[in-house]
Amino acid sequence: DEDDDDDDEGADDRVLLPRSTSRAAVKKGTECPYLDTISRQNLDFDFEKCCSVTLSPVNVYVCLVCGKYFQGRGLNTHAYTHSLESAHHMFMKLDNGKVYCLPDNYEVLDKSLDDIRHVRDPLFRTEEIASLDNSSSISRLLSYMPGLVGLNNMKNNDYINVIMQICARITPLRDFFLDPANYSDCRSPLVQRFGELLRKMWNTRNFKGQVSPHEFVQAVRNASKKRFTADTQCDPVELWSWLLNNLHLDLTRGKPKKPSIITQCLQGELEVTTLAGTGRGTRAATSGEDVTERVPFLLLGLELPPAPLFKDVLEKNIIPQVPIFHIMRKFDGETITDDIRAGRRRFRITRLPRYLALHYRRFTKNNFFIEKNPTLVNFPVKSLELRDILPLPEFPAAAGGAAAGAPDAAAYGSSSKYDLVANLVHDGKADSGTYRVHVHRKVEDIWYEVQDLAVQDILPQMVALSEAYFQVFE
C-alpha cells in the first residue's frame, strides 16, 4: 500500500492487501456506502492509543462505528477481522487521521470526517487562540464551555484534576501549549501529554462536555516514578511544584537557568537573609555573620496562625479568620521566621511573578497524626495591592533572569496589583478528603466551581468564604 510510506513502522506496507472491488485506492465520501454508519458518540480519544486485543501501540486504527482500537488493517489483522465479524467498515488510523473502508481497503476522503480528526488531535489557529478570552461562544449544542470542561476522576486523581484546571487559567502558559509547534522538538511524554490535555480542555468542537485525563495521569505516574498516581490521593501543592519543575527542565533540556514559559509566567525572586549563628549546618551558622542570598520561587508558602484550642460559651467552635495582609508580612524583609534547621530568616520579595501562587499551610504533622487548621483567610478576589503590605522595588514585575522574554512583560513590569484567577479548596479531614477548585472565566467575568466532572457557577462572595488551600493570582 503506497499511501502508508510515511509510517515509521511500515508494518502495514508489507502485507498484501486485497484491493477494493472497484480497484480504486481512494474514494470520495459520496462513493462510500458506509459513511453514515459512523457513530460519533462512541468515539473516545482520551485513552492510550493501543490495540484492544494485542495492547500494541503500533499501527493502531479506531473503528469509527463502535470506538474500539485495533492493530493493522492488512489481511488477518485484528481490524480486518473485526470488519468481517461485526460488519463495521469505517476505520481511522490514529497517528495520521486517514480513514479507510475495510475489508475493501480503500481510503475515504470526505470533509465530514474533519471534526473527528479535530477531536482526535485538537489544533488551534493563532487567531483562534487570541480570541479564546473574548468570544463567549459557548457550545450551545453541548452546553459546555471551552476551557471549563469536567475532568474524569478514575479513582483518586482529583488532586491532579484541580491542578490542570488551574494551569488552564494561566493564559500565556495555555497559549504556549495550545500550539504544539512550540514544543514539537521536545521528546518528553510529560510535556506532550500536558499540551494534549490542555488542547482537549480548550477544544471548541468537542463531542462531549468532559475529558478523561487518562494519558496525562499515566505520563505523570511514569515521570514521577509512581510518586503521583491515580490510585492514591496526594497533595496538589506537591504536584504543582513537581510538575512545574519537570515541565521547565524538559522544555529547557535540563538547563534550569534557561528561561521557559513556566518561569516566564510563574517565577519570582526572594531575598533571604539568614541571621548569624542560626540554623544547622548553614553558612550563617558557621561563618558567624548574616548571609543574604537571592532565591527564585514558583510558589510562596504562608503560615496560618494556630487555631484556638477552646470553644466559646455556646460550645460552638468559632472559626478563626485572618486577613491575607497579616500573613503576607512574612515577606516584608523585617519579620523573622524561625526554623530549627534553616535558622532565623527574613524574606523580602525582590521580583514579583506575572502569576503569583500562594500556599496556605493548613496541614501540620505532629508525632501522632496530621492536623488541619480551619482558619479562614480573608482575601480580596479583585485588586490585591501588594505595595500596601510589602516594600517593593519600583518595577516589581520587570522580567529578568529565567523569567526574561515573558509575553507582554513591559505591560505589567511596574504593577503590583493582583486579581485572583484560581482558588483550590480542601474538603474533609486532614488525612483524607477531596479537592475542588474555583476558577474565574474572563469572557463572562463569572466564577465557577469545578470538582471532577461537576462544573457550576458560584458567587464571588462564596469564593472568598472558602477554606482556601492554594491560590493563583494574576
Tab-separated table of C-alpha atoms in Angstrom:
chain	number	residue	atom	x	y	z
A	1	ASP	CA	0.000	0.000	0.000
A	2	GLU	CA	1.824	3.116	-1.283
A	3	ASP	CA	-0.198	5.550	0.856
A	4	ASP	CA	1.381	4.387	4.061
A	5	ASP	CA	5.015	5.046	3.154
A	6	ASP	CA	5.131	7.825	5.711
A	7	ASP	CA	4.572	5.368	8.597
A	8	ASP	CA	7.596	4.867	10.844
A	9	GLU	CA	6.800	1.247	11.395
A	10	GLY	CA	5.810	0.438	7.832
A	11	ALA	CA	4.329	-2.809	9.102
A	12	ASP	CA	1.185	-2.194	7.057
A	13	ASP	CA	3.156	-1.866	3.814
A	14	ARG	CA	4.468	-5.392	3.649
A	15	VAL	CA	1.061	-7.030	3.943
A	16	LEU	CA	-0.563	-7.803	0.616
A	17	LEU	CA	-3.966	-6.194	0.835
A	18	PRO	CA	-6.947	-7.026	-1.287
A	19	ARG	CA	-7.783	-4.021	-3.458
A	20	SER	CA	-11.299	-2.652	-3.410
A	21	THR	CA	-13.781	-4.227	-5.811
A	22	SER	CA	-13.715	-1.140	-7.969
A	23	ARG	CA	-9.905	-1.298	-7.882
A	24	ALA	CA	-9.810	2.290	-6.612
A	25	ALA	CA	-7.288	3.051	-3.858
A	26	VAL	CA	-9.166	6.206	-2.839
A	27	LYS	CA	-12.860	7.042	-2.933
A	28	LYS	CA	-14.792	10.199	-2.183
A	29	GLY	CA	-17.278	10.057	0.663
A	30	THR	CA	-20.202	10.096	-1.773
A	31	GLU	CA	-18.912	6.846	-3.299
A	32	CYS	CA	-18.583	5.064	0.042
A	33	PRO	CA	-21.834	3.424	1.169
A	34	TYR	CA	-20.742	3.159	4.805
A	35	LEU	CA	-20.027	6.817	5.642
A	36	ASP	CA	-23.293	7.215	7.560
A	37	THR	CA	-22.544	4.214	9.821
A	38	ILE	CA	-20.018	6.328	11.781
A	39	SER	CA	-21.204	6.866	15.340
A	40	ARG	CA	-19.594	9.911	16.936
A	41	GLN	CA	-20.947	9.355	20.431
A	42	ASN	CA	-18.985	6.075	20.641
A	43	LEU	CA	-15.639	7.733	19.901
A	44	ASP	CA	-13.256	8.462	22.737
A	45	PHE	CA	-9.666	9.511	22.098
A	46	ASP	CA	-8.713	10.131	25.730
A	47	PHE	CA	-7.210	6.697	26.315
A	48	GLU	CA	-3.933	5.081	25.466
A	49	LYS	CA	-3.669	4.511	21.727
A	50	CYS	CA	-3.110	0.758	21.737
A	51	CYS	CA	-4.866	-2.255	20.225
A	52	SER	CA	-7.686	-3.663	22.373
A	53	VAL	CA	-6.547	-7.219	21.551
A	54	THR	CA	-2.745	-7.160	21.452
A	55	LEU	CA	-2.184	-3.976	23.528
A	56	SER	CA	0.441	-2.947	20.963
A	57	PRO	CA	0.766	0.815	20.264
A	58	VAL	CA	1.996	0.216	16.680
A	59	ASN	CA	-0.256	0.919	13.649
A	60	VAL	CA	-3.447	1.407	15.647
A	61	TYR	CA	-6.793	2.082	13.975
A	62	VAL	CA	-10.033	3.101	15.658
A	63	CYS	CA	-13.310	1.583	14.498
A	64	LEU	CA	-15.490	4.643	13.793
A	65	VAL	CA	-18.654	2.635	14.452
A	66	CYS	CA	-18.017	1.143	17.910
A	67	GLY	CA	-14.949	3.130	19.010
A	68	LYS	CA	-12.653	0.141	19.704
A	69	TYR	CA	-8.949	0.253	18.852
A	70	PHE	CA	-7.377	-2.431	16.632
A	71	GLN	CA	-3.938	-3.034	15.185
A	72	GLY	CA	-3.212	-3.059	11.435
A	73	ARG	CA	-5.575	-3.271	8.512
A	74	GLY	CA	-3.951	-5.939	6.294
A	75	LEU	CA	-5.307	-9.474	5.846
A	76	ASN	CA	-5.626	-11.409	9.127
A	77	THR	CA	-5.101	-8.276	11.224
A	78	HIS	CA	-7.474	-7.504	14.096
A	79	ALA	CA	-9.120	-4.538	12.365
A	80	TYR	CA	-9.666	-6.607	9.215
A	81	THR	CA	-11.180	-9.482	11.213
A	82	HIS	CA	-13.356	-7.021	13.188
A	83	SER	CA	-14.727	-5.557	9.940
A	84	LEU	CA	-15.800	-9.025	8.763
A	85	GLU	CA	-17.182	-10.265	12.097
A	86	SER	CA	-19.173	-7.202	13.133
A	87	ALA	CA	-19.844	-5.561	9.749
A	88	HIS	CA	-18.225	-2.332	10.913
A	89	HIS	CA	-16.416	-0.877	7.911
A	90	MET	CA	-15.002	2.558	8.777
A	91	PHE	CA	-11.568	2.799	10.412
A	92	MET	CA	-9.293	5.754	11.163
A	93	LYS	CA	-5.535	5.461	11.569
A	94	LEU	CA	-4.830	7.141	14.900
A	95	ASP	CA	-1.430	8.675	14.176
A	96	ASN	CA	-2.312	10.447	10.925
A	97	GLY	CA	-6.124	10.616	10.822
A	98	LYS	CA	-6.537	8.831	7.462
A	99	VAL	CA	-9.840	6.953	7.100
A	100	TYR	CA	-10.163	3.566	5.382
A	101	CYS	CA	-13.036	1.283	4.471
A	102	LEU	CA	-12.412	-2.390	5.319
A	103	PRO	CA	-12.395	-5.158	4.179
A	104	ASP	CA	-12.360	-3.496	0.716
A	105	ASN	CA	-9.385	-1.441	1.840
A	106	TYR	CA	-9.707	1.911	0.112
A	107	GLU	CA	-9.083	5.315	1.643
A	108	VAL	CA	-12.124	7.570	2.111
A	109	LEU	CA	-11.778	11.311	1.530
A	110	ASP	CA	-14.561	13.460	2.913
A	111	LYS	CA	-14.797	16.858	4.612
A	112	SER	CA	-17.310	15.498	7.114
A	113	LEU	CA	-14.517	13.484	8.779
A	114	ASP	CA	-12.597	16.621	9.798
A	115	ASP	CA	-14.495	17.053	13.071
A	116	ILE	CA	-13.376	13.566	14.164
A	117	ARG	CA	-9.758	14.407	13.316
A	118	HIS	CA	-10.096	17.609	15.309
A	119	VAL	CA	-11.302	15.777	18.416
A	120	ARG	CA	-8.525	13.197	17.976
A	121	ASP	CA	-5.923	15.969	17.971
A	122	PRO	CA	-7.318	19.479	18.506
A	123	LEU	CA	-5.370	22.149	16.616
A	124	PHE	CA	-5.785	25.889	17.009
A	125	ARG	CA	-5.029	28.699	14.581
A	126	THR	CA	-3.161	31.682	16.046
A	127	GLU	CA	-6.189	33.962	15.750
A	128	GLU	CA	-8.372	31.301	17.430
A	129	ILE	CA	-6.037	31.219	20.441
A	130	ALA	CA	-6.069	35.018	20.638
A	131	SER	CA	-9.876	35.144	20.646
A	132	LEU	CA	-10.446	32.443	23.306
A	133	ASP	CA	-10.824	35.012	26.086
A	134	ASN	CA	-13.064	37.464	24.293
A	135	SER	CA	-15.514	35.325	22.359
A	136	SER	CA	-18.208	33.990	24.617
A	137	SER	CA	-19.143	31.295	22.143
A	138	ILE	CA	-20.457	28.529	24.325
A	139	SER	CA	-21.081	25.249	22.536
A	140	ARG	CA	-24.866	25.516	22.823
A	141	LEU	CA	-25.241	22.030	21.431
A	142	LEU	CA	-23.234	20.522	24.255
A	143	SER	CA	-23.788	23.090	26.979
A	144	TYR	CA	-20.098	23.101	27.850
A	145	MET	CA	-17.625	25.959	27.781
A	146	PRO	CA	-14.207	25.590	26.148
A	147	GLY	CA	-11.592	25.680	28.889
A	148	LEU	CA	-14.166	24.749	31.518
A	149	VAL	CA	-14.807	21.059	30.999
A	150	GLY	CA	-15.103	18.451	33.691
A	151	LEU	CA	-12.205	16.030	34.113
A	152	ASN	CA	-12.862	12.391	34.845
A	153	ASN	CA	-11.793	11.047	38.244
A	154	MET	CA	-10.574	7.493	37.638
A	155	LYS	CA	-10.175	6.745	41.345
A	156	ASN	CA	-8.260	9.302	43.410
A	157	ASN	CA	-6.847	11.702	40.864
A	158	ASP	CA	-8.926	14.756	41.855
A	159	TYR	CA	-5.684	16.353	43.095
A	160	ILE	CA	-4.328	16.143	39.504
A	161	ASN	CA	-7.601	17.441	38.030
A	162	VAL	CA	-7.645	20.610	40.147
A	163	ILE	CA	-4.037	21.454	39.206
A	164	MET	CA	-4.887	21.011	35.492
A	165	GLN	CA	-7.901	23.324	35.881
A	166	ILE	CA	-5.577	25.941	37.422
A	167	CYS	CA	-2.976	25.547	34.634
A	168	ALA	CA	-5.770	26.081	32.085
A	169	ARG	CA	-6.358	29.561	33.607
A	170	ILE	CA	-2.784	30.786	33.189
A	171	THR	CA	-3.218	32.495	29.839
A	172	PRO	CA	0.356	32.694	28.423
A	173	LEU	CA	1.019	29.116	29.561
A	174	ARG	CA	-2.195	27.932	27.930
A	175	ASP	CA	-1.472	29.836	24.696
A	176	PHE	CA	2.014	28.307	24.528
A	177	PHE	CA	0.733	24.737	24.916
A	178	LEU	CA	-2.256	25.167	22.564
A	179	ASP	CA	0.245	25.419	19.711
A	180	PRO	CA	2.182	22.108	19.517
A	181	ALA	CA	4.756	23.744	17.211
A	182	ASN	CA	6.159	25.490	20.319
A	183	TYR	CA	7.332	22.204	21.809
A	184	SER	CA	7.387	19.825	18.842
A	185	ASP	CA	11.120	19.177	19.299
A	186	CYS	CA	10.658	18.249	22.973
A	187	ARG	CA	10.613	14.460	23.304
A	188	SER	CA	9.241	14.409	26.861
A	189	PRO	CA	5.953	12.428	27.115
A	190	LEU	CA	5.058	14.633	30.119
A	191	VAL	CA	5.260	17.837	28.028
A	192	GLN	CA	3.417	16.258	25.064
A	193	ARG	CA	0.576	14.814	27.193
A	194	PHE	CA	0.260	18.040	29.221
A	195	GLY	CA	-0.130	20.030	25.995
A	196	GLU	CA	-2.550	17.471	24.574
A	197	LEU	CA	-4.774	17.618	27.664
A	198	LEU	CA	-4.833	21.442	27.624
A	199	ARG	CA	-5.777	21.359	23.924
A	200	LYS	CA	-8.614	18.939	24.677
A	201	MET	CA	-9.827	21.111	27.573
A	202	TRP	CA	-9.954	24.200	25.330
A	203	ASN	CA	-11.285	22.382	22.245
A	204	THR	CA	-14.213	24.357	20.837
A	205	ARG	CA	-15.544	21.417	18.799
A	206	ASN	CA	-15.722	18.603	21.311
A	207	PHE	CA	-18.311	15.801	21.039
A	208	LYS	CA	-18.912	15.762	24.790
A	209	GLY	CA	-18.595	18.069	27.781
A	210	GLN	CA	-15.882	16.197	29.621
A	211	VAL	CA	-12.371	14.944	29.093
A	212	SER	CA	-10.571	11.988	30.651
A	213	PRO	CA	-7.010	12.909	31.749
A	214	HIS	CA	-6.032	9.224	31.421
A	215	GLU	CA	-2.919	9.649	29.255
A	216	PHE	CA	-1.650	12.667	31.183
A	217	VAL	CA	-2.076	10.852	34.529
A	218	GLN	CA	-0.151	7.934	33.027
A	219	ALA	CA	2.668	10.279	31.942
A	220	VAL	CA	2.784	11.853	35.428
A	221	ARG	CA	2.900	8.409	37.016
A	222	ASN	CA	5.811	7.311	34.828
A	223	ALA	CA	7.791	10.555	35.071
A	224	SER	CA	7.374	10.737	38.865
A	225	LYS	CA	8.332	7.045	39.292
A	226	LYS	CA	4.871	6.323	40.769
A	227	ARG	CA	5.038	9.131	43.328
A	228	PHE	CA	1.841	10.591	41.839
A	229	THR	CA	-0.741	8.039	40.675
A	230	ALA	CA	-4.485	7.851	40.103
A	231	ASP	CA	-4.880	5.323	42.931
A	232	THR	CA	-3.705	7.332	45.928
A	233	GLN	CA	-4.675	10.820	46.977
A	234	CYS	CA	-1.686	13.196	47.075
A	235	ASP	CA	-1.127	16.827	47.928
A	236	PRO	CA	-1.900	19.032	44.890
A	237	VAL	CA	0.672	21.613	46.034
A	238	GLU	CA	3.419	18.974	45.931
A	239	LEU	CA	2.215	18.002	42.453
A	240	TRP	CA	2.249	21.685	41.400
A	241	SER	CA	5.914	22.099	42.392
A	242	TRP	CA	6.930	18.766	40.880
A	243	LEU	CA	5.019	19.335	37.636
A	244	LEU	CA	6.271	22.881	37.011
A	245	ASN	CA	9.881	21.975	37.748
A	246	ASN	CA	9.744	18.946	35.474
A	247	LEU	CA	7.989	20.737	32.615
A	248	HIS	CA	10.587	23.522	32.917
A	249	LEU	CA	13.530	21.097	32.861
A	250	ASP	CA	12.068	19.132	29.928
A	251	LEU	CA	11.438	22.303	27.915
A	252	THR	CA	14.933	23.699	28.578
A	253	ARG	CA	16.575	20.273	28.107
A	254	GLY	CA	17.834	20.135	31.681
A	255	LYS	CA	19.167	23.711	31.904
A	256	PRO	CA	17.360	25.202	34.924
A	257	LYS	CA	18.732	28.736	34.411
A	258	LYS	CA	17.410	28.950	30.841
A	259	PRO	CA	14.013	30.688	30.555
A	260	SER	CA	10.906	28.651	29.707
A	261	ILE	CA	7.213	29.547	29.558
A	262	ILE	CA	6.904	28.128	33.106
A	263	THR	CA	9.447	30.512	34.655
A	264	GLN	CA	8.253	33.414	32.485
A	265	CYS	CA	4.753	33.104	33.945
A	266	LEU	CA	5.349	31.934	37.496
A	267	GLN	CA	8.880	32.553	38.707
A	268	GLY	CA	9.572	35.374	41.144
A	269	GLU	CA	12.596	36.085	43.289
A	270	LEU	CA	13.158	36.359	47.046
A	271	GLU	CA	15.954	37.865	49.064
A	272	VAL	CA	16.576	35.540	52.014
A	273	THR	CA	18.688	36.715	54.958
A	274	THR	CA	19.737	34.063	57.473
A	275	LEU	CA	20.787	35.576	60.814
A	276	ALA	CA	24.280	34.887	62.126
A	277	GLY	CA	24.756	31.763	64.231
A	278	THR	CA	21.335	30.219	63.477
A	279	GLY	CA	20.334	27.028	61.693
A	280	ARG	CA	22.028	23.661	61.407
A	281	GLY	CA	24.956	23.419	59.041
A	282	THR	CA	24.021	26.666	57.283
A	283	ARG	CA	26.633	29.171	56.120
A	284	ALA	CA	25.281	31.674	58.645
A	285	ALA	CA	25.765	29.162	61.468
A	286	THR	CA	29.427	28.548	60.679
A	287	SER	CA	30.608	31.960	59.446
A	288	GLY	CA	29.124	33.947	62.337
A	289	GLU	CA	27.605	36.665	60.129
A	290	ASP	CA	24.302	37.238	58.385
A	291	VAL	CA	24.085	35.569	54.981
A	292	THR	CA	21.890	37.088	52.246
A	293	GLU	CA	21.064	35.272	49.009
A	294	ARG	CA	18.663	35.618	46.100
A	295	VAL	CA	16.398	32.627	45.593
A	296	PRO	CA	13.879	32.013	42.750
A	297	PHE	CA	10.414	30.714	43.700
A	298	LEU	CA	7.419	29.190	41.888
A	299	LEU	CA	5.112	29.469	44.907
A	300	LEU	CA	5.140	31.141	48.326
A	301	GLY	CA	4.210	29.242	51.484
A	302	LEU	CA	2.222	31.174	54.114
A	303	GLU	CA	1.746	30.112	57.732
A	304	LEU	CA	-1.694	30.366	59.336
A	305	PRO	CA	-1.980	31.444	62.972
A	306	PRO	CA	-2.779	28.419	65.182
A	307	ALA	CA	-6.499	27.792	65.679
A	308	PRO	CA	-7.805	28.466	69.234
A	309	LEU	CA	-7.982	25.407	71.466
A	310	PHE	CA	-11.058	26.403	73.446
A	311	LYS	CA	-14.656	26.529	72.310
A	312	ASP	CA	-16.755	29.558	73.197
A	313	VAL	CA	-19.544	29.675	75.796
A	314	LEU	CA	-22.109	28.212	73.428
A	315	GLU	CA	-19.887	25.154	72.872
A	316	LYS	CA	-19.566	26.081	69.234
A	317	ASN	CA	-16.234	26.395	67.541
A	318	ILE	CA	-15.571	29.906	66.403
A	319	ILE	CA	-13.933	29.662	63.009
A	320	PRO	CA	-10.967	31.989	63.319
A	321	GLN	CA	-10.175	34.387	60.481
A	322	VAL	CA	-7.012	36.143	59.410
A	323	PRO	CA	-6.536	38.835	56.739
A	324	ILE	CA	-4.159	37.930	53.909
A	325	PHE	CA	-2.309	41.224	54.581
A	326	HIS	CA	-1.435	39.916	58.015
A	327	ILE	CA	0.179	36.641	56.895
A	328	MET	CA	1.842	38.197	53.834
A	329	ARG	CA	4.002	40.258	56.217
A	330	LYS	CA	6.292	37.249	56.342
A	331	PHE	CA	7.810	38.754	53.156
A	332	ASP	CA	8.266	42.363	54.296
A	333	GLY	CA	12.007	41.953	54.889
A	334	GLU	CA	11.682	42.594	58.663
A	335	THR	CA	9.525	39.811	60.090
A	336	ILE	CA	11.679	36.949	61.351
A	337	THR	CA	10.647	33.386	60.558
A	338	ASP	CA	12.024	30.717	62.869
A	339	ASP	CA	13.077	27.292	61.653
A	340	ILE	CA	15.335	24.984	63.657
A	341	ARG	CA	17.055	23.566	60.589
A	342	ALA	CA	17.167	26.561	58.272
A	343	GLY	CA	17.697	29.146	61.018
A	344	ARG	CA	16.105	32.532	61.769
A	345	ARG	CA	15.379	34.123	58.432
A	346	ARG	CA	13.967	37.302	56.922
A	347	PHE	CA	12.315	37.253	53.499
A	348	ARG	CA	11.823	40.101	51.038
A	349	ILE	CA	10.280	39.835	47.577
A	350	THR	CA	12.651	41.366	45.030
A	351	ARG	CA	10.698	40.385	41.914
A	352	LEU	CA	7.025	39.556	41.548
A	353	PRO	CA	5.920	36.922	39.030
A	354	ARG	CA	3.174	37.585	36.477
A	355	TYR	CA	1.173	34.841	38.214
A	356	LEU	CA	1.618	34.603	41.970
A	357	ALA	CA	0.964	31.193	43.562
A	358	LEU	CA	0.250	31.136	47.313
A	359	HIS	CA	0.092	28.045	49.510
A	360	TYR	CA	-1.638	28.311	52.891
A	361	ARG	CA	-0.064	25.690	55.103
A	362	ARG	CA	-3.206	24.153	56.590
A	363	PHE	CA	-1.733	20.780	57.447
A	364	THR	CA	0.784	20.134	60.215
A	365	LYS	CA	2.237	16.769	61.114
A	366	ASN	CA	2.787	16.031	64.773
A	367	ASN	CA	4.047	12.778	66.249
A	368	PHE	CA	0.684	11.073	66.071
A	369	PHE	CA	-1.385	12.378	63.183
A	370	ILE	CA	-1.876	15.152	60.630
A	371	GLU	CA	-3.845	18.151	61.829
A	372	LYS	CA	-5.804	20.573	59.672
A	373	ASN	CA	-6.038	24.248	60.572
A	374	PRO	CA	-9.563	25.568	59.776
A	375	THR	CA	-8.588	29.277	59.918
A	376	LEU	CA	-10.190	31.243	57.082
A	377	VAL	CA	-8.038	33.677	55.156
A	378	ASN	CA	-9.753	36.938	54.171
A	379	PHE	CA	-8.546	37.940	50.736
A	380	PRO	CA	-9.851	40.271	48.019
A	381	VAL	CA	-10.967	38.446	44.869
A	382	LYS	CA	-10.013	41.526	42.838
A	383	SER	CA	-7.236	44.107	43.219
A	384	LEU	CA	-4.944	42.706	45.894
A	385	GLU	CA	-2.380	45.533	46.084
A	386	LEU	CA	0.893	44.167	47.448
A	387	ARG	CA	2.506	47.613	47.709
A	388	ASP	CA	0.212	48.283	50.664
A	389	ILE	CA	1.840	45.463	52.646
A	390	LEU	CA	5.332	44.941	51.255
A	391	PRO	CA	8.282	47.153	50.393
A	392	LEU	CA	8.660	46.532	46.651
A	393	PRO	CA	11.109	47.799	44.033
A	394	GLU	CA	9.882	50.410	41.521
A	395	PHE	CA	9.376	47.799	38.784
A	396	PRO	CA	8.469	44.762	40.884
A	397	ALA	CA	7.395	42.532	37.998
A	398	ALA	CA	10.037	43.517	35.447
A	399	ALA	CA	11.071	40.188	33.964
A	400	GLY	CA	14.725	39.252	34.332
A	401	GLY	CA	16.824	36.119	34.720
A	402	ALA	CA	14.991	32.918	33.897
A	403	ALA	CA	11.746	34.879	33.511
A	404	ALA	CA	13.094	37.071	30.709
A	405	GLY	CA	11.207	37.127	27.449
A	406	ALA	CA	7.788	36.698	29.046
A	407	PRO	CA	4.817	37.606	26.815
A	408	ASP	CA	3.703	41.294	27.263
A	409	ALA	CA	6.329	41.744	30.007
A	410	ALA	CA	6.519	45.530	29.585
A	411	ALA	CA	2.791	45.978	30.225
A	412	TYR	CA	2.878	44.748	33.817
A	413	GLY	CA	6.504	45.411	34.878
A	414	SER	CA	5.567	48.215	37.264
A	415	SER	CA	2.341	46.662	38.553
A	416	SER	CA	1.921	45.022	41.945
A	417	LYS	CA	-1.858	44.619	41.849
A	418	TYR	CA	-3.255	41.109	41.537
A	419	ASP	CA	-6.618	39.526	40.700
A	420	LEU	CA	-7.471	36.000	41.790
A	421	VAL	CA	-7.794	33.518	38.897
A	422	ALA	CA	-7.996	30.197	40.750
A	423	ASN	CA	-8.691	29.096	44.308
A	424	LEU	CA	-8.141	25.492	45.441
A	425	VAL	CA	-10.137	24.177	48.400
A	426	HIS	CA	-9.696	21.037	50.513
A	427	ASP	CA	-12.844	19.487	51.998
A	428	GLY	CA	-12.868	16.880	54.727
A	429	LYS	CA	-10.386	15.550	57.257
A	430	ALA	CA	-6.650	16.145	57.087
A	431	ASP	CA	-5.632	12.618	56.100
A	432	SER	CA	-8.445	12.119	53.573
A	433	GLY	CA	-10.943	14.441	51.928
A	434	THR	CA	-11.311	15.781	48.406
A	435	TYR	CA	-10.240	18.804	46.391
A	436	ARG	CA	-12.262	21.257	44.341
A	437	VAL	CA	-11.282	24.465	42.618
A	438	HIS	CA	-12.875	27.845	41.918
A	439	VAL	CA	-11.833	29.345	38.597
A	440	HIS	CA	-12.556	32.701	37.043
A	441	ARG	CA	-13.771	32.716	33.459
A	442	LYS	CA	-12.693	36.016	31.907
A	443	VAL	CA	-15.116	36.008	28.966
A	444	GLU	CA	-18.184	36.411	31.173
A	445	ASP	CA	-16.445	37.584	34.349
A	446	ILE	CA	-18.122	34.715	36.229
A	447	TRP	CA	-16.702	32.360	38.869
A	448	TYR	CA	-17.173	28.603	38.513
A	449	GLU	CA	-16.657	25.746	40.917
A	450	VAL	CA	-15.165	22.621	39.360
A	451	GLN	CA	-14.966	19.268	41.108
A	452	ASP	CA	-14.006	16.467	38.719
A	453	LEU	CA	-16.945	16.291	36.255
A	454	ALA	CA	-19.182	18.804	38.047
A	455	VAL	CA	-18.969	22.407	36.823
A	456	GLN	CA	-21.304	25.072	38.246
A	457	ASP	CA	-21.261	28.826	38.627
A	458	ILE	CA	-20.710	30.344	42.076
A	459	LEU	CA	-20.858	33.822	43.632
A	460	PRO	CA	-17.501	35.563	44.157
A	461	GLN	CA	-18.524	36.065	47.838
A	462	MET	CA	-18.603	32.279	48.248
A	463	VAL	CA	-15.076	32.030	46.840
A	464	ALA	CA	-13.876	34.498	49.464
A	465	LEU	CA	-15.502	32.468	52.280
A	466	SER	CA	-13.900	29.137	51.357
A	467	GLU	CA	-11.134	27.308	53.199
A	468	ALA	CA	-8.525	28.246	50.623
A	469	TYR	CA	-5.504	25.942	50.462
A	470	PHE	CA	-3.736	27.141	47.333
A	471	GLN	CA	-4.328	30.173	45.102
A	472	VAL	CA	-3.060	31.690	41.890
A	473	PHE	CA	-3.306	35.455	41.350
A	474	GLU	CA	-2.654	37.247	38.075
